[in-house]
Amino acid sequence: PPPPPPERDWAELHPDLISCILHKLDQAELLLGGVAGVCRSWRRAAREEPELWRCIDLRAGLWSVPPFHPKFSLEAMVRAALRLSQGQCEAFLTNLADDDILLLLAKQ
């Protein structure tokens, strides 16, 4: 059989490639910290790239949010996403917005 492919250090990917990968993932998962927990370079890309948060879409991934956990409430996730967008948020999509979330978005 052919030899196995060499192992790769995913932390050494070019930042543009990491950003491209993160754009394909659900933003709720990014906010929960799963992908950001891979390594420092991935965490930096998820947390310090406002372009990634220009269009915040929390419609699909909220199924993975633990119920009744204040750290992962929709409001906490909206606040975090808006903070990460660094004032560059152009669109916000969710199926679960209440009046508090709408007021929060209007203030931004």
Coordinates of C-alpha atoms in Angstrom, one line a residue:
P1 CA 0.0 0.0 0.0
P2 CA 1.1 3.6 -0.5
P3 CA 2.6 5.4 2.4
P4 CA 0.2 7.6 4.4
P5 CA 0.2 11.3 3.6
P6 CA 2.4 13.4 5.9
E7 CA 0.7 15.0 8.8
R8 CA 0.0 18.7 8.5
D9 CA 0.2 21.5 11.0
W10 CA -3.1 23.3 10.5
A11 CA -1.8 26.2 12.6
E12 CA 0.7 27.1 9.9
L13 CA -1.9 27.7 7.2
H14 CA -1.8 31.1 5.6
P15 CA -4.3 33.5 7.3
D16 CA -6.2 33.9 4.0
L17 CA -6.8 30.2 3.9
I18 CA -7.9 30.1 7.5
S19 CA -10.3 33.0 6.8
C20 CA -11.7 31.2 3.7
I21 CA -12.3 28.1 5.8
L22 CA -14.0 30.1 8.6
H23 CA -16.3 31.7 6.0
K24 CA -17.7 28.3 5.2
L25 CA -18.6 27.5 8.8
D26 CA -21.6 28.4 10.8
Q27 CA -21.1 31.6 12.8
A28 CA -22.9 30.2 15.8
E29 CA -20.2 27.5 16.0
L30 CA -17.5 30.2 15.8
L31 CA -19.2 32.0 18.7
L32 CA -19.4 28.9 20.8
G33 CA -15.6 28.5 20.4
G34 CA -15.4 25.1 18.7
V35 CA -13.3 26.0 15.7
A36 CA -11.5 28.8 17.6
G37 CA -10.2 26.2 20.0
V38 CA -8.1 24.5 17.3
C39 CA -5.1 26.7 17.8
R40 CA -4.0 30.2 18.4
S41 CA -3.9 31.2 14.7
W42 CA -7.5 29.9 14.1
R43 CA -8.7 31.7 17.3
R44 CA -7.1 34.9 16.1
A45 CA -8.7 34.6 12.7
A46 CA -12.1 34.0 14.2
R47 CA -11.8 36.8 16.7
E48 CA -9.8 39.5 15.0
E49 CA -11.2 39.5 11.5
P50 CA -14.2 41.9 11.4
E51 CA -14.8 41.1 7.7
L52 CA -15.9 37.6 8.8
W53 CA -18.6 39.2 10.8
R54 CA -19.9 41.7 8.3
C55 CA -23.0 39.6 7.7
I56 CA -24.0 37.8 10.9
D57 CA -26.2 34.8 10.2
L58 CA -27.4 32.9 13.3
R59 CA -30.3 31.1 11.7
A60 CA -28.9 27.6 11.3
G61 CA -26.5 26.9 14.1
L62 CA -28.5 27.8 17.1
W63 CA -29.5 24.1 17.5
S64 CA -26.1 23.6 19.1
V65 CA -26.5 26.2 21.8
P66 CA -27.0 24.7 25.2
P67 CA -30.4 25.6 26.6
F68 CA -30.7 27.9 29.6
H69 CA -26.9 28.6 29.6
P70 CA -26.5 32.4 30.1
K71 CA -23.0 32.4 28.5
F72 CA -24.5 31.0 25.3
S73 CA -27.8 32.8 25.2
L74 CA -28.9 34.4 21.9
E75 CA -28.4 37.8 23.4
A76 CA -24.9 37.0 24.5
M77 CA -24.1 35.6 21.1
V78 CA -25.5 38.7 19.3
R79 CA -23.4 41.0 21.6
A80 CA -20.3 38.9 20.9
A81 CA -20.9 38.9 17.1
L82 CA -21.5 42.7 17.0
R83 CA -18.3 43.2 19.1
L84 CA -16.4 41.0 16.7
S85 CA -17.7 42.9 13.7
Q86 CA -16.1 46.1 15.1
G87 CA -18.8 48.3 13.8
Q88 CA -18.8 46.8 10.3
C89 CA -22.0 44.7 10.5
E90 CA -24.1 45.2 7.4
A91 CA -26.7 42.5 7.9
F92 CA -28.0 40.4 10.7
L93 CA -30.1 37.2 10.2
T94 CA -31.9 35.2 12.8
N95 CA -35.2 33.4 13.3
L96 CA -35.4 34.0 17.0
A97 CA -35.1 37.8 17.5
D98 CA -37.2 39.3 20.3
D99 CA -37.7 43.0 21.2
D100 CA -34.5 43.0 23.3
I101 CA -32.4 41.7 20.4
L102 CA -34.0 44.2 18.0
L103 CA -33.3 47.1 20.4
L104 CA -29.7 45.9 20.7
L105 CA -29.3 45.8 16.9
A106 CA -30.9 49.2 16.5
K107 CA -28.4 50.7 19.0
Q108 CA -25.6 49.3 16.9

